[in-house]
Amino acid sequence: MANLNKVPKKTSALKYKNRNISVCLTRKYRNKDDVEAPIFWRVTYERRHKYYYSGFEFEIKEWDEFINRDLKKHKLTKQTLSNYLALSLKPAINALAEINEFSFEALDNILKKPLSETVNEAFQNKITALENEYKVGNASIYRTTLKALMRFKHYSLKKKKADKIQFIKTCIEQKHITIGSNVLTVEEEISFDEITPKFLNECEKFWEKTEVSYATMGIYMRTLRAIINNKDGDKPYIEGSKYPFGVNNGKYEIPAGGRKEIAMPIEDIWKIENFETDNAALATARDIFVFMFYCNGLNFGDLCRLTYKNIDAPRNEIIFERKKTLRKGEEPTYIYVPILPPMIEIINRQGNDSQEGYIFPFLNGIEPTENNENLIKRETRLKLEPINSSLKYIANELDLDPSLSTSYTRNSYITHLTSELFINPIVVRKMVGHSTKKDVTAGYVKLTPKKRREINMKLVNPKRTYNTVDAADVG
């Protein structure tokens, strides 16, 4: 028989009662040793219970924190649950209670209908679902799109032309500010009834005025379209003649826009490597960017997860799996990275002194276990923001792309190998961990540590003198 951990009385925001019908949130587990257990809405009527799965699961310790403490990490989850209680359960229960026709069957019929959410709530629910699946990158795209839509709604509500002009100016000035008190934040509610071809066309014009590229507009609009299509739900939020997207009959056509070119010439990579500063934050951003580039363009999440155990000193290589490509039941694909002199210097400057755990200190104190994956994702995102902000400062100092971020390293690495060094595409895919399953000749391509090192050494600045030679110099 399942057991329950109830929400205590003081967590009143997640409880409700109407006459003899009550609702509370519970953690339902079968064994006390269960690591994680699902969270349910328990509806009680005439001493009978029915449970509705909330979509969330918690360990007992985190559940205790969730119900007894007001922690920032639980803010989105609590907001999602509160929205469901306020927008779905309460209205359904009230409607049935008022006419004395409440039954669990009647409640089920109402709850199965599409939710009358706002655009904001639909976005927030999607963001929460993605974060629960550890898809932080995708969640970030949905979060950014919602913010862009709310900025347009805020702009459209302004009556005076001078106020509109000033807001556009503010959007441009604060475009690249992602942390601190100067981040542009607006909160406006948007209903699905507002999403019309006219709304989308005016939104596009506003984004153009605020210097949003057409490629980015395309991403925003496709993300909004995915929300409207609601493939994970029973039916689209907007359909039929009211569906706003299309190419004919006055519908809104999403800008094609090309993929933004974020590959940098190797000379610009060297400029960043040679950037001198006494500022610790700028020095860290510089070193991490350069390390990521020389480390086969690995992403920041994989960099944070690197441990000293990933270093194979005899081969003089770092060996790891990309977190993004891990799939249960599949044979792992390993990436082999030659340890170049600049990488050793960076490890010695920025790495942990102790060689018992992570190479870099971003995840210190967090065990690299599956149960900690949510925490690792959150911590990675928090540590990435100041690095990207610092990179934009460096870009300004060196007269480089003002949008510079860690994302440029992977594209730059791949582009330089393919377009400048003319390395075989199969070799490049193997170097960065891209799939080669569909290429029958890939199985015949065997890369040795010597060959990998020969390739990557061609990236190193020939005019710069390094103090280290191989992995034995780490530490």
Coordinates of C-alpha atoms in Angstrom, one line a residue:
M1 CA 0.0 0.0 0.0
A2 CA 1.3 3.5 -0.9
N3 CA 2.2 5.9 1.8
L4 CA 1.8 9.7 1.8
N5 CA 3.8 12.7 2.9
K6 CA 1.3 15.5 3.2
V7 CA 1.7 19.2 2.8
P8 CA 1.6 20.8 6.3
K9 CA -1.1 23.2 7.2
K10 CA 1.2 26.2 6.8
T11 CA 1.6 25.6 3.1
S12 CA -1.9 26.9 2.5
A13 CA -1.2 28.2 -1.0
L14 CA -1.2 24.6 -2.2
K15 CA -4.4 23.5 -0.4
Y16 CA -8.1 24.2 -1.0
K17 CA -11.5 23.4 0.4
N18 CA -15.1 24.0 -0.8
R19 CA -17.8 22.5 1.4
N20 CA -17.1 18.8 1.8
I21 CA -14.5 18.8 -1.1
S22 CA -10.9 19.3 -0.2
V23 CA -7.6 19.4 -2.1
C24 CA -4.0 19.0 -0.9
L25 CA -0.6 18.1 -2.3
T26 CA 0.9 14.8 -1.3
R27 CA 4.1 12.7 -1.9
K28 CA 3.0 9.2 -2.6
Y29 CA 5.5 6.4 -2.1
R30 CA 5.4 2.6 -1.9
N31 CA 8.5 1.9 0.1
K32 CA 10.3 4.1 2.6
D33 CA 13.5 3.4 0.8
D34 CA 12.2 5.0 -2.5
V35 CA 14.8 7.6 -3.6
E36 CA 12.2 9.6 -5.5
A37 CA 8.4 9.5 -5.2
P38 CA 5.7 11.2 -7.3
I39 CA 3.7 14.2 -6.1
F40 CA -0.1 14.0 -6.5
W41 CA -3.0 16.3 -6.0
R42 CA -5.3 14.5 -3.5
V43 CA -9.0 15.4 -3.9
T44 CA -11.2 14.2 -1.1
Y45 CA -15.0 13.9 -1.3
E46 CA -17.2 12.2 1.3
R47 CA -14.1 10.4 2.8
R48 CA -13.2 9.0 -0.6
H49 CA -9.9 10.0 -2.3
K50 CA -8.7 10.4 -5.9
Y51 CA -5.2 11.2 -6.9
Y52 CA -4.1 13.4 -9.8
Y53 CA -0.4 13.2 -10.8
S54 CA 1.2 16.6 -10.7
G55 CA 4.1 15.8 -13.1
F56 CA 6.7 16.2 -10.3
E57 CA 8.8 13.9 -8.2
F58 CA 10.9 14.6 -5.1
E59 CA 13.3 12.9 -2.8
I60 CA 12.2 13.0 0.8
K61 CA 14.8 15.6 1.8
E62 CA 13.9 17.9 -1.1
W63 CA 10.2 17.4 -0.5
D64 CA 10.7 18.6 3.1
E65 CA 12.5 21.7 1.8
F66 CA 9.8 22.3 -0.7
I67 CA 7.0 22.3 1.8
N68 CA 8.8 24.0 4.7
R69 CA 11.1 26.5 3.1
D70 CA 10.9 29.2 0.5
L71 CA 13.8 28.4 -1.7
K72 CA 14.6 30.0 -5.0
K73 CA 15.2 26.7 -6.7
H74 CA 11.5 25.7 -6.0
K75 CA 10.0 29.0 -7.2
L76 CA 9.1 27.8 -10.7
T77 CA 7.7 24.5 -9.5
K78 CA 5.5 26.2 -6.9
Q79 CA 4.3 28.7 -9.4
T80 CA 3.4 25.9 -11.8
L81 CA 1.5 24.0 -9.1
S82 CA -0.2 27.1 -7.8
N83 CA -1.3 28.0 -11.4
Y84 CA -2.8 24.5 -11.9
L85 CA -4.7 24.7 -8.6
A86 CA -6.0 28.2 -9.3
L87 CA -6.8 27.7 -13.0
S88 CA -7.9 24.1 -13.2
L89 CA -8.8 22.4 -9.9
K90 CA -10.5 25.3 -8.1
P91 CA -12.7 26.4 -11.0
A92 CA -13.7 22.8 -11.8
I93 CA -14.5 22.0 -8.1
N94 CA -16.4 25.3 -7.6
A95 CA -18.5 24.8 -10.8
L96 CA -19.6 21.3 -9.7
A97 CA -20.1 22.3 -6.0
E98 CA -22.3 25.2 -6.8
I99 CA -24.9 23.0 -8.6
N100 CA -24.5 20.1 -6.1
E101 CA -23.3 17.8 -8.9
F102 CA -19.8 17.0 -7.7
S103 CA -18.4 13.5 -8.5
F104 CA -15.0 12.3 -9.4
E105 CA -16.3 11.3 -12.9
A106 CA -17.6 14.8 -13.5
L107 CA -14.3 16.3 -12.2
D108 CA -12.4 14.0 -14.6
N109 CA -14.5 15.2 -17.5
I110 CA -13.7 18.8 -16.8
L111 CA -10.0 18.3 -16.2
K112 CA -9.5 16.4 -19.4
K113 CA -10.5 19.5 -21.4
P114 CA -7.7 21.8 -22.6
L115 CA -6.6 24.3 -20.0
S116 CA -7.6 27.9 -20.5
E117 CA -4.1 29.1 -19.9
T118 CA -2.5 32.3 -20.8
V119 CA 0.5 32.3 -23.2
N120 CA 2.7 33.0 -20.1
E121 CA 1.4 30.0 -18.2
A122 CA 1.8 27.7 -21.2
F123 CA 5.4 28.9 -21.7
Q124 CA 6.1 28.5 -17.9
N125 CA 4.7 25.0 -17.8
K126 CA 6.8 24.0 -20.9
I127 CA 9.9 25.6 -19.3
T128 CA 9.4 23.7 -16.1
A129 CA 8.8 20.4 -17.9
L130 CA 12.1 20.9 -19.9
E131 CA 14.1 21.7 -16.8
N132 CA 12.7 18.6 -15.1
E133 CA 14.0 16.6 -18.0
Y134 CA 17.4 18.3 -17.7
K135 CA 16.9 20.1 -21.0
V136 CA 18.2 23.4 -19.7
G137 CA 19.3 24.7 -23.1
N138 CA 15.8 24.2 -24.7
A139 CA 14.2 25.7 -21.6
S140 CA 16.4 28.8 -22.0
I141 CA 15.1 29.3 -25.6
Y142 CA 11.5 29.2 -24.3
R143 CA 12.3 31.6 -21.5
T144 CA 14.0 34.0 -23.9
T145 CA 11.1 33.9 -26.3
L146 CA 8.6 34.7 -23.6
K147 CA 10.6 37.6 -22.4
A148 CA 10.8 38.9 -26.0
L149 CA 7.0 38.6 -26.4
M150 CA 6.4 40.4 -23.1
R151 CA 8.7 43.3 -24.2
F152 CA 6.5 43.7 -27.3
K153 CA 3.3 43.6 -25.2
H154 CA 4.8 46.2 -22.9
Y155 CA 5.7 48.4 -25.9
S156 CA 2.3 48.1 -27.4
L157 CA 0.6 49.3 -24.2
K158 CA 2.5 52.6 -24.3
K159 CA 0.3 55.4 -25.6
K160 CA 2.8 58.2 -26.1
K161 CA 5.2 58.1 -29.1
A162 CA 8.1 59.5 -26.9
D163 CA 7.6 56.6 -24.4
K164 CA 7.7 54.1 -27.2
I165 CA 10.9 55.5 -28.6
Q166 CA 12.5 55.5 -25.2
F167 CA 11.6 51.9 -24.6
I168 CA 13.1 50.9 -27.9
K169 CA 16.3 52.7 -27.0
T170 CA 16.3 50.9 -23.6
C171 CA 15.9 47.6 -25.3
I172 CA 18.9 48.2 -27.5
E173 CA 21.1 49.6 -24.7
Q174 CA 20.4 46.7 -22.4
K175 CA 20.2 44.0 -25.1
H176 CA 23.4 42.1 -23.9
I177 CA 23.0 42.6 -20.2
T178 CA 22.0 39.2 -18.7
I179 CA 22.9 39.6 -15.0
G180 CA 22.9 42.4 -12.4
S181 CA 20.5 45.2 -11.6
N182 CA 20.5 46.6 -15.1
V183 CA 18.8 43.6 -16.7
L184 CA 15.7 44.7 -18.6
T185 CA 12.7 42.9 -17.0
V186 CA 9.1 43.5 -17.9
E187 CA 6.1 41.4 -16.9
E188 CA 3.0 41.5 -19.1
E189 CA 0.3 38.9 -19.4
I190 CA -0.6 37.7 -22.9
S191 CA -3.7 35.7 -23.8
F192 CA -4.0 33.3 -26.7
D193 CA -6.9 35.5 -28.1
E194 CA -4.3 38.2 -28.6
I195 CA -2.1 36.1 -30.9
T196 CA -3.3 37.1 -34.4
P197 CA -1.5 37.8 -37.6
K198 CA -1.7 41.5 -36.8
F199 CA -0.1 40.9 -33.4
L200 CA 2.7 38.9 -34.9
N201 CA 3.4 41.3 -37.7
E202 CA 3.6 44.3 -35.3
C203 CA 5.7 42.2 -33.0
E204 CA 8.2 41.5 -35.8
K205 CA 8.4 45.3 -36.6
F206 CA 9.1 46.0 -32.9
W207 CA 11.9 43.4 -32.7
E208 CA 13.4 44.8 -35.9
K209 CA 13.5 48.3 -34.3
T210 CA 15.2 46.8 -31.2
E211 CA 17.9 45.2 -33.5
V212 CA 16.8 41.6 -33.2
S213 CA 18.1 39.7 -36.2
Y214 CA 15.7 37.9 -38.5
A215 CA 17.3 34.6 -37.6
T216 CA 16.5 35.2 -33.9
M217 CA 13.0 36.3 -34.8
G218 CA 12.5 33.0 -36.6
I219 CA 13.6 31.2 -33.5
Y220 CA 11.1 33.2 -31.4
M221 CA 8.2 32.7 -33.7
R222 CA 8.8 29.0 -34.2
T223 CA 9.0 28.6 -30.4
L224 CA 5.7 30.4 -30.0
R225 CA 4.2 28.3 -32.7
A226 CA 5.3 25.1 -30.9
I227 CA 3.5 26.4 -27.7
I228 CA 0.3 27.1 -29.7
N229 CA 0.4 23.7 -31.4
N230 CA 0.6 22.1 -27.9
K231 CA 1.7 18.7 -29.1
D232 CA 1.9 17.4 -25.6
G233 CA -1.7 18.4 -24.9
D234 CA -5.1 17.3 -26.1
K235 CA -5.4 20.0 -28.8
P236 CA -3.8 23.2 -30.0
Y237 CA -4.5 26.4 -28.1
I238 CA -5.5 28.1 -31.3
E239 CA -6.8 26.2 -34.3
G240 CA -9.0 26.5 -37.4
S241 CA -9.5 30.0 -38.9
K242 CA -8.0 31.7 -35.9
Y243 CA -4.6 29.9 -36.3
P244 CA -2.2 32.8 -37.1
F245 CA 0.6 31.1 -38.9
G246 CA 0.7 30.3 -42.7
V247 CA 1.7 31.7 -46.1
N248 CA -1.7 32.6 -47.5
N249 CA -5.0 34.3 -46.6
G250 CA -3.5 37.0 -44.4
K251 CA -1.7 34.5 -42.2
Y252 CA 1.7 35.4 -40.6
E253 CA 4.7 33.9 -42.3
I254 CA 7.7 33.2 -40.1
P255 CA 10.9 34.9 -41.3
A256 CA 13.3 32.4 -42.8
G257 CA 16.5 33.9 -41.5
G258 CA 19.8 32.0 -41.8
R259 CA 21.6 30.5 -38.9
K260 CA 23.7 33.1 -37.2
E261 CA 27.4 32.9 -38.1
I262 CA 29.2 32.5 -34.8
A263 CA 32.4 31.0 -36.0
M264 CA 35.4 33.2 -35.4
P265 CA 38.7 33.4 -37.4
I266 CA 41.5 31.6 -35.6
E267 CA 43.2 35.0 -35.3
D268 CA 40.4 36.3 -33.1
I269 CA 40.7 33.3 -30.9
W270 CA 44.4 34.2 -30.4
K271 CA 43.4 37.8 -29.6
I272 CA 41.3 36.6 -26.8
E273 CA 44.0 34.2 -25.6
N274 CA 46.5 37.2 -25.6
F275 CA 44.1 39.5 -23.7
E276 CA 45.8 40.7 -20.6
T277 CA 43.9 41.8 -17.4
D278 CA 44.2 42.0 -13.7
N279 CA 40.5 41.4 -13.3
A280 CA 39.9 37.9 -12.0
A281 CA 36.4 37.5 -13.6
L282 CA 37.7 38.6 -17.0
A283 CA 40.8 36.3 -16.7
T284 CA 38.5 33.4 -15.9
A285 CA 36.2 34.1 -18.8
R286 CA 39.2 34.4 -21.2
D287 CA 40.8 31.2 -20.0
I288 CA 37.6 29.1 -20.0
F289 CA 36.7 30.3 -23.5
V290 CA 40.2 29.4 -24.8
F291 CA 40.2 26.0 -23.0
M292 CA 36.8 25.2 -24.5
F293 CA 38.1 26.0 -28.0
Y294 CA 41.3 23.9 -27.7
C295 CA 39.3 21.1 -26.0
N296 CA 37.6 20.2 -29.3
G297 CA 35.0 22.9 -28.8
L298 CA 33.3 21.2 -25.8
N299 CA 30.4 23.0 -24.3
F300 CA 30.4 24.6 -20.9
G301 CA 28.3 21.9 -19.2
D302 CA 30.8 19.2 -20.2
L303 CA 33.7 21.4 -19.1
C304 CA 32.2 21.8 -15.6
R305 CA 31.8 18.0 -15.4
L306 CA 35.4 17.2 -16.3
T307 CA 37.3 15.5 -13.5
Y308 CA 41.0 14.7 -13.1
K309 CA 40.0 11.1 -13.7
N310 CA 39.2 12.1 -17.3
I311 CA 42.9 12.8 -17.8
D312 CA 44.7 9.9 -19.4
A313 CA 48.3 11.0 -18.7
P314 CA 50.1 8.2 -20.7
R315 CA 48.0 9.1 -23.8
N316 CA 48.3 12.8 -22.9
E317 CA 44.5 13.2 -23.6
I318 CA 41.3 14.1 -21.9
I319 CA 38.6 11.4 -22.4
F320 CA 35.0 12.0 -21.8
E321 CA 31.4 11.5 -23.0
R322 CA 29.2 14.5 -24.0
K323 CA 26.3 14.8 -21.6
K324 CA 24.1 15.9 -24.5
T325 CA 24.5 12.6 -26.4
L326 CA 24.2 10.1 -23.5
R327 CA 21.3 7.7 -24.2
K328 CA 20.2 4.8 -22.0
G329 CA 20.9 1.4 -23.6
E330 CA 23.3 2.7 -26.2
E331 CA 27.0 2.1 -26.4
P332 CA 28.8 5.2 -25.1
T333 CA 30.7 7.4 -27.6
Y334 CA 33.9 8.8 -26.1
I335 CA 35.6 12.0 -27.2
Y336 CA 39.4 12.1 -27.1
V337 CA 41.0 15.5 -26.7
P338 CA 44.8 16.0 -27.0
I339 CA 46.0 18.1 -24.0
L340 CA 47.8 21.0 -25.6
P341 CA 50.2 23.4 -23.8
P342 CA 47.7 26.3 -23.5
M343 CA 45.2 23.9 -21.9
I344 CA 47.7 22.8 -19.3
E345 CA 48.5 26.4 -18.5
I346 CA 44.8 27.2 -18.0
I347 CA 44.3 24.1 -15.7
N348 CA 47.2 25.3 -13.6
R349 CA 45.7 28.8 -13.4
Q350 CA 42.0 28.0 -13.0
G351 CA 41.8 24.4 -11.9
N352 CA 41.3 22.9 -8.5
D353 CA 44.5 22.3 -6.5
S354 CA 43.1 18.9 -5.4
Q355 CA 43.1 16.3 -8.1
E356 CA 40.5 14.2 -6.4
G357 CA 37.5 15.7 -8.1
Y358 CA 36.5 18.2 -10.8
I359 CA 39.2 19.8 -12.9
F360 CA 37.6 23.2 -12.6
P361 CA 35.9 24.6 -9.4
F362 CA 32.4 25.4 -10.9
L363 CA 30.7 22.3 -9.4
N364 CA 32.8 21.8 -6.2
G365 CA 30.8 20.2 -3.4
I366 CA 28.3 18.6 -5.8
E367 CA 28.7 14.8 -6.4
P368 CA 28.4 13.9 -10.1
T369 CA 25.4 11.6 -9.6
E370 CA 22.1 11.3 -11.5
N371 CA 20.2 12.4 -8.4
N372 CA 22.1 15.6 -8.4
E373 CA 21.5 16.3 -12.1
N374 CA 19.0 19.1 -11.6
L375 CA 21.3 20.8 -9.1
I376 CA 24.3 20.4 -11.6
K377 CA 22.2 22.0 -14.4
R378 CA 21.2 24.9 -12.2
E379 CA 24.7 25.5 -10.9
T380 CA 26.1 25.3 -14.5
R381 CA 23.7 27.9 -15.7
L382 CA 24.4 30.2 -12.8
K383 CA 28.2 30.0 -13.4
L384 CA 27.9 30.5 -17.2
E385 CA 26.1 33.8 -17.0
P386 CA 29.0 35.9 -15.5
I387 CA 31.4 34.2 -17.9
N388 CA 29.4 35.2 -21.0
S389 CA 28.9 38.7 -19.6
S390 CA 32.7 39.0 -19.1
L391 CA 33.3 37.7 -22.7
K392 CA 31.1 40.6 -24.1
Y393 CA 33.3 43.0 -22.2
I394 CA 36.4 41.4 -23.7
A395 CA 34.8 41.5 -27.1
N396 CA 34.2 45.2 -26.8
E397 CA 37.8 45.8 -25.7
L398 CA 39.2 43.8 -28.7
D399 CA 36.6 45.1 -31.2
L400 CA 35.1 41.6 -31.8
D401 CA 31.5 40.4 -32.2
P402 CA 29.6 42.1 -29.3
S403 CA 27.5 38.9 -28.9
L404 CA 30.6 36.8 -28.0
S405 CA 29.8 33.9 -25.7
T406 CA 31.1 30.4 -25.0
S407 CA 28.8 29.1 -27.8
Y408 CA 31.3 30.5 -30.3
T409 CA 34.0 28.0 -29.4
R410 CA 32.4 24.9 -30.8
N411 CA 31.4 26.5 -34.1
S412 CA 34.8 28.1 -34.4
Y413 CA 36.6 24.8 -33.8
I414 CA 34.5 22.9 -36.3
T415 CA 34.6 25.6 -38.9
H416 CA 38.4 26.0 -38.8
L417 CA 39.0 22.3 -39.1
T418 CA 36.6 21.9 -42.1
S419 CA 37.0 25.3 -43.9
E420 CA 40.7 26.2 -43.2
L421 CA 42.5 23.0 -42.5
F422 CA 40.2 20.9 -44.8
I423 CA 40.1 18.0 -42.4
N424 CA 37.9 15.1 -43.5
P425 CA 34.3 15.7 -42.2
I426 CA 34.2 12.2 -40.8
V427 CA 37.3 13.0 -38.8
V428 CA 35.8 16.2 -37.6
R429 CA 32.6 14.5 -36.4
K430 CA 34.6 12.0 -34.5
M431 CA 36.7 14.7 -32.9
V432 CA 33.6 16.6 -31.6
G433 CA 31.4 13.6 -30.8
H434 CA 28.9 14.0 -33.6
S435 CA 27.2 10.8 -34.9
T436 CA 28.8 8.9 -37.8
K437 CA 26.3 6.0 -37.8
K438 CA 24.8 6.9 -41.2
D439 CA 28.2 7.0 -42.9
V440 CA 29.3 3.5 -43.8
T441 CA 32.9 4.6 -44.3
A442 CA 33.2 6.0 -40.8
G443 CA 34.1 2.6 -39.4
Y444 CA 37.3 2.6 -41.4
V445 CA 38.5 5.9 -40.0
K446 CA 40.8 5.2 -37.1
L447 CA 42.3 8.2 -35.2
T448 CA 45.3 7.6 -33.1
P449 CA 46.4 10.0 -30.2
K450 CA 49.3 11.1 -32.5
K451 CA 47.0 12.0 -35.3
R452 CA 44.5 13.8 -33.0
R453 CA 47.4 15.8 -31.5
E454 CA 48.8 16.6 -35.0
I455 CA 45.4 18.1 -35.9
N456 CA 44.8 20.2 -32.8
M457 CA 48.4 21.5 -32.6
K458 CA 47.6 23.3 -35.9
L459 CA 45.3 25.5 -33.9
V460 CA 47.9 26.7 -31.4
N461 CA 49.2 30.3 -31.8
P462 CA 52.7 29.9 -33.3
K463 CA 53.8 33.3 -32.0
R464 CA 53.0 32.5 -28.4
T465 CA 55.5 30.7 -26.1
Y466 CA 54.0 28.2 -23.7
N467 CA 55.7 26.9 -20.5
T468 CA 54.3 23.4 -20.5
V469 CA 54.6 20.3 -22.7
D470 CA 52.3 17.5 -21.7
A471 CA 49.8 16.3 -19.0
A472 CA 52.5 15.5 -16.6
D473 CA 52.8 19.3 -16.0
V474 CA 49.2 19.5 -14.7
G475 CA 49.1 20.5 -11.0

